[in-house]
Tab-separated table of C-alpha atoms in Angstrom:
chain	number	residue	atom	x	y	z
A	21	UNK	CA	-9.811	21.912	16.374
A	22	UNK	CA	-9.795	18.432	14.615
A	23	UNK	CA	-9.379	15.168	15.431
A	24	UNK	CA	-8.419	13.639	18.627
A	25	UNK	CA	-6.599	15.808	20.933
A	26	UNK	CA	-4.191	14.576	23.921
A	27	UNK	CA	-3.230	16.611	26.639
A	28	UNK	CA	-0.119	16.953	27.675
A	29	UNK	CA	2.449	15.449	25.631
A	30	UNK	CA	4.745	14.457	28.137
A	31	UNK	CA	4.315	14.159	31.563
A	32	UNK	CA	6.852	13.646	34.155
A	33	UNK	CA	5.437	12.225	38.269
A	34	UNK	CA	6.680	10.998	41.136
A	35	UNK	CA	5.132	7.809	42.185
A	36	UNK	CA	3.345	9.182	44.671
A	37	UNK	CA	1.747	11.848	42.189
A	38	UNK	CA	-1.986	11.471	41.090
A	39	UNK	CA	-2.426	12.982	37.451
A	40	UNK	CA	-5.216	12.971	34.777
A	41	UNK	CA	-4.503	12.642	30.678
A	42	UNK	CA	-7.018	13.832	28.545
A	43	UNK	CA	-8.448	12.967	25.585
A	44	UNK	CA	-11.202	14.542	23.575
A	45	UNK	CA	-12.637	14.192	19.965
A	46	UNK	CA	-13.797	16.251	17.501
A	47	UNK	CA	-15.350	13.639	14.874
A	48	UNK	CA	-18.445	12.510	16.011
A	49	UNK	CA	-17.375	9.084	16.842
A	50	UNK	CA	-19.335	7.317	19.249
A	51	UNK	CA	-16.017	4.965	20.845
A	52	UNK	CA	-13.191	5.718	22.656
A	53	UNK	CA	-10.298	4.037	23.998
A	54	UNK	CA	-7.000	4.068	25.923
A	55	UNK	CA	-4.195	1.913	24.813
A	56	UNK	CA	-0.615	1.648	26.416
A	57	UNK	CA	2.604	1.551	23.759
A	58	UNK	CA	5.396	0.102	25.678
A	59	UNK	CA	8.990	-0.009	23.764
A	60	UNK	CA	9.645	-3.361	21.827
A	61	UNK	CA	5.371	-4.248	22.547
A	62	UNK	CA	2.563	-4.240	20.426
A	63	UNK	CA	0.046	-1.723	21.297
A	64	UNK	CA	-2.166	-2.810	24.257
A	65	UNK	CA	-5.687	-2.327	25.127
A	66	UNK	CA	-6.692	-0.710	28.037
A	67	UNK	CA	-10.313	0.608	28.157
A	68	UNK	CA	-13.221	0.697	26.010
A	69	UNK	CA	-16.073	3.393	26.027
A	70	UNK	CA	-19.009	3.280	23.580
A	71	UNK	CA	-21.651	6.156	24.199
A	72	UNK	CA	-19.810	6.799	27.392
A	73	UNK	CA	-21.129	3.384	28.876
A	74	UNK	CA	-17.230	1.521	29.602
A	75	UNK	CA	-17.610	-1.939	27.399
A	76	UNK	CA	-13.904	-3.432	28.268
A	77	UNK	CA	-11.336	-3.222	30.829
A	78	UNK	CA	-8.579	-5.234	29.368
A	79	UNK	CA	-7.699	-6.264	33.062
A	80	UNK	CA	-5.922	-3.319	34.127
A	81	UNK	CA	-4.307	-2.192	37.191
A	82	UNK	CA	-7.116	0.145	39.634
A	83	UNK	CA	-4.328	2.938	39.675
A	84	UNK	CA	-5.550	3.920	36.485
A	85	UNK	CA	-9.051	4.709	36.325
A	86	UNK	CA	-10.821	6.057	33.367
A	87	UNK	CA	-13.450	8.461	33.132
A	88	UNK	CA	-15.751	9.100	30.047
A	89	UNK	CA	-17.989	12.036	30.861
A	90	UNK	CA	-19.379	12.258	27.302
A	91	UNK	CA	-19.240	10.860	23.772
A	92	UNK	CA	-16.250	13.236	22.882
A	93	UNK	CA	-14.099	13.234	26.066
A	94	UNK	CA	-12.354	10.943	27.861
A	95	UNK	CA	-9.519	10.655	30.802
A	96	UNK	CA	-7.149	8.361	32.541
A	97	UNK	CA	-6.746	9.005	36.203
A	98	UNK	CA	-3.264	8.130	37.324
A	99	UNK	CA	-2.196	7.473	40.875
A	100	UNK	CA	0.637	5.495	42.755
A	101	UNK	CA	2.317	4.167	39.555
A	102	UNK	CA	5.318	2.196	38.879
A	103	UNK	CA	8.077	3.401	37.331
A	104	UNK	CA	6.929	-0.159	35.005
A	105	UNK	CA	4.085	1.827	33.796
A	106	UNK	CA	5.995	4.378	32.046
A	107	UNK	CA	5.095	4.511	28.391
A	108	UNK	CA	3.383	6.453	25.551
A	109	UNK	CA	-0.596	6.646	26.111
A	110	UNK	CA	-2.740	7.015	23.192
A	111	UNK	CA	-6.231	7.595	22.599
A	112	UNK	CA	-8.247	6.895	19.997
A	113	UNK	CA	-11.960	7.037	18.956
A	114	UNK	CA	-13.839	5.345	15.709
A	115	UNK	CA	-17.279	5.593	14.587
A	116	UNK	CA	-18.425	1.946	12.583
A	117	UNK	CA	-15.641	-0.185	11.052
A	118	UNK	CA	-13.565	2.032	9.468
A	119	UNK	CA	-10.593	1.955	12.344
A	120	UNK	CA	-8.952	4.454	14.636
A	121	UNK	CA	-7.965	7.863	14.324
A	122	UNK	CA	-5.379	8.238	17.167
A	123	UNK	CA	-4.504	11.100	19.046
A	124	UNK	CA	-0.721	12.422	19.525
A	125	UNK	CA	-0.626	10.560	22.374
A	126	UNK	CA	1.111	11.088	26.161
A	127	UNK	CA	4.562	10.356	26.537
A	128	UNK	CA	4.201	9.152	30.376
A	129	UNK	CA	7.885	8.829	32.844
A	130	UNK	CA	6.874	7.375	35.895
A	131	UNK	CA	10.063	7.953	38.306
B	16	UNK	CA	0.188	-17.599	20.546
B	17	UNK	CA	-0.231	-14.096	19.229
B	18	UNK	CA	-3.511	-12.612	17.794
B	19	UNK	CA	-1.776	-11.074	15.445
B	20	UNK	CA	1.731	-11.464	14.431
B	21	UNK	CA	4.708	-9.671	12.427
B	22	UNK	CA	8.145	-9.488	11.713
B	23	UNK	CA	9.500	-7.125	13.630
B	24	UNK	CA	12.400	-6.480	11.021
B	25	UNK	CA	14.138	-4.468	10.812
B	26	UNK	CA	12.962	-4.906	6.549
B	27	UNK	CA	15.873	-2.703	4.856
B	28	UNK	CA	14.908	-1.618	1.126
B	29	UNK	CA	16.500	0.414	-1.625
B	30	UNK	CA	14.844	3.400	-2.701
B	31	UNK	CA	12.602	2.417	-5.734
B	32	UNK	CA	11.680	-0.786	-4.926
B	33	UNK	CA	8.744	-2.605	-3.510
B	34	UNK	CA	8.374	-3.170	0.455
B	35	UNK	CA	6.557	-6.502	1.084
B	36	UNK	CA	5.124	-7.037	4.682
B	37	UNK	CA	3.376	-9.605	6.297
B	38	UNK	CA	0.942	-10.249	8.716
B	39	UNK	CA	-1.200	-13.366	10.022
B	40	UNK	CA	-3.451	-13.732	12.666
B	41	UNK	CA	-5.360	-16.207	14.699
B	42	UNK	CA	-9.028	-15.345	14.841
B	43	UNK	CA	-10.914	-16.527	12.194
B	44	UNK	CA	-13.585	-14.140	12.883
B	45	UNK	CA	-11.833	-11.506	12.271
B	46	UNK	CA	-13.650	-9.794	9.358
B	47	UNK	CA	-11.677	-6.551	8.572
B	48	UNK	CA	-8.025	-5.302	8.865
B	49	UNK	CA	-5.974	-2.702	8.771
B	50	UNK	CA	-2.202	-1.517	7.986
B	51	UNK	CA	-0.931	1.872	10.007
B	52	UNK	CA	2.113	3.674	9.810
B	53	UNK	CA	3.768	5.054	12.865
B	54	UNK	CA	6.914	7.133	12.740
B	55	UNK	CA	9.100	6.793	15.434
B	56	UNK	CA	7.795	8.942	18.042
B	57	UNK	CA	4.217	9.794	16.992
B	58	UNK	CA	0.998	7.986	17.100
B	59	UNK	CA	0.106	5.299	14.492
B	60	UNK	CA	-1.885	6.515	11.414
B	61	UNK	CA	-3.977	4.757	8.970
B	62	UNK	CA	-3.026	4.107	5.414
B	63	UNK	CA	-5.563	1.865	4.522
B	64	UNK	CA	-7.843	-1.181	5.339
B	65	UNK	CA	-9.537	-4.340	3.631
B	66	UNK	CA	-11.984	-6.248	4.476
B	67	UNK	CA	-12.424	-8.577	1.232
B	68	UNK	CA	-10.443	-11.293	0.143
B	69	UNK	CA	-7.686	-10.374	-3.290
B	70	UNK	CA	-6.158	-6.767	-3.613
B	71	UNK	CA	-6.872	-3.771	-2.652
B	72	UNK	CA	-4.908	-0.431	-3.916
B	73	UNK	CA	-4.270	2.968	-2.833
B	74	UNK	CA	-1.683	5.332	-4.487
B	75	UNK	CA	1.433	3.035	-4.243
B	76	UNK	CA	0.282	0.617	-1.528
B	77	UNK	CA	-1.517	-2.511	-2.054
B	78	UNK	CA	-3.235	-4.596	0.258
B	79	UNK	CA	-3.976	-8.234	0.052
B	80	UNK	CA	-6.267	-10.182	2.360
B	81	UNK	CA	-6.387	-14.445	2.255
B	82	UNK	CA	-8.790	-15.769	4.983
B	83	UNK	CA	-8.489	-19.031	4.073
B	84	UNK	CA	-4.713	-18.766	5.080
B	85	UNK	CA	-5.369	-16.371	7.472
B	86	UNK	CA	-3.002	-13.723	5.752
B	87	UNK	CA	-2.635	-10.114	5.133
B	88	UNK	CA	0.241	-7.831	3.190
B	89	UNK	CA	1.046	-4.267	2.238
B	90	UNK	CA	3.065	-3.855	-0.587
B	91	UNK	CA	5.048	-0.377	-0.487
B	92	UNK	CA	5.833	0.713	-4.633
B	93	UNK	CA	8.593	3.014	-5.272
B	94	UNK	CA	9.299	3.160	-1.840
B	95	UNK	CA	10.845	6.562	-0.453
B	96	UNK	CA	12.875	6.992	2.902
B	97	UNK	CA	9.581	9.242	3.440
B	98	UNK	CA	8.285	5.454	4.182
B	99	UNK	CA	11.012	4.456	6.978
B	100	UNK	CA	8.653	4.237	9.916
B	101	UNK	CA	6.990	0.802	11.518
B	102	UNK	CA	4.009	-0.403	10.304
B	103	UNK	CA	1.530	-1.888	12.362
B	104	UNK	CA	-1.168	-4.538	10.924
B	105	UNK	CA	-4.182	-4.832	12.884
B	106	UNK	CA	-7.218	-7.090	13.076
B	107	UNK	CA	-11.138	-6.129	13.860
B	108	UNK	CA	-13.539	-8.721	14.805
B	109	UNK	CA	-16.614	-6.645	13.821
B	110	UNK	CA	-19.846	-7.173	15.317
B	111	UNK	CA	-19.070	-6.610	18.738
B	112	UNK	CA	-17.340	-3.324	18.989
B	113	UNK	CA	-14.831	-1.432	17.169
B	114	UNK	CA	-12.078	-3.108	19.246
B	115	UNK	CA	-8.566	-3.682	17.381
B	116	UNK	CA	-6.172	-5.849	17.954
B	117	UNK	CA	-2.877	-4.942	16.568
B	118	UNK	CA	0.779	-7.230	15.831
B	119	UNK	CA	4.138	-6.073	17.212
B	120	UNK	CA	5.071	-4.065	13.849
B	121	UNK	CA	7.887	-4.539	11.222
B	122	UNK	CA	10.014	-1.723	10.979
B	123	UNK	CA	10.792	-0.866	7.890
B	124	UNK	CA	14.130	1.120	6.364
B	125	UNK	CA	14.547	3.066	3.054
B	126	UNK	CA	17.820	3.279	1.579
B	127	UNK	CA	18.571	5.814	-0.663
């Protein structure tokens, strides 16, 4: 496989659920992140991961909880969400400056 | 005030002619920046990025970067409704991380 590959693409839980998304890259890039696409908002920034090592947490709520094992994998931990929190999830990794390759994303219904 | 702002359009165009968007942002350290293209359902993906002031071109987009004002565009050419989708600008401060910070999009619509 290439590129940045998101597992699943849609995801359907209770709020009560606790769920993981995955993420893992095939480029060689050495950062990672998760940002949340709500409709009608610009992308926003979760987490950051560079060599693994978390960099930034953009202030976000403990029921998600990343996890970077390695340089090419990374997951969001999901527990007790809001039905608010519904949304598409997208990772992405980079290596330098020359931007993000995203993944397909999660397409996330919290009910 | 936004980091990094759009119009949100939507920006309707005939088929044929030139899509101009617009983006400005905030931080004047922001050293490089980059246009994506996301169709409606599907993640964003990059068409190109500058990081030096005047034009930069690739195929039939263009992109122009002003620092002193703060400014960035894409021009579209001979647009196609192959190019109806939202484009998303997006700023990089460099140095410190990779991070991106990206505007609200302008949707844009090709008419044939």
């Amino acid at each position: 496989e290439t590129g940045v590959t998101q597992t699943p693409r849609h995801l359907v839980m209770g709020m009560t659920n606790k769920k993981s998304l995955k993420c893992e890259q095939h480029l060689g890039h050495n950062a990672m992140y998760w940002y949340k696409q709500s409709a009608k908002k610009p992308l926003e920034l979760m987490f950051v991961y560079n060599f693994k090592e978390q960099t930034e947490n953009n202030s976000v709520p403990s029921r998600f909880s990343p996890e970077c094992p390695n340089s090419s994998h990374l997951f969001l931990h999901l527990h007790t969400l809001q039905p608010e929190d519904s949304a598409l999830y997208l990772c992405a990794s980079s290596q330098g400056q020359g931007g993000y390759t995203f993944g397909s994303g999660t397409r996330l219904t919290v009910v | 005030q936004k980091e990094v702002e759009q119009n949100s359009g939507p920006l309707s165009v005939p088929e044929g002619a030139i899509a101009s968007l617009n983006c400005t942002y905030s931080d004047r350290g922001s050293q490089s920046f980059f246009w994506y293209r996301q169709y409606s359902g599907k993640s964003p993906e990059l068409i190109m990025f500058i990081y030096s002031n005047g034009d930069k071109e690739d195929g039939r987009f263009t992109a122009q970067l002003n620092k002193a004002s703060q400014y960035v565009s894409l021009l579209i050419r001979d647009s196609q409704p192959s190019d109806s989708a939202t484009y998303l600008c997006a700023s990089e401060r460099g140095a410190a991380g990779n991070k991106l910070t990206f505007g609200g999009g302008t949707r844009v619509l090709v008419k044939p």
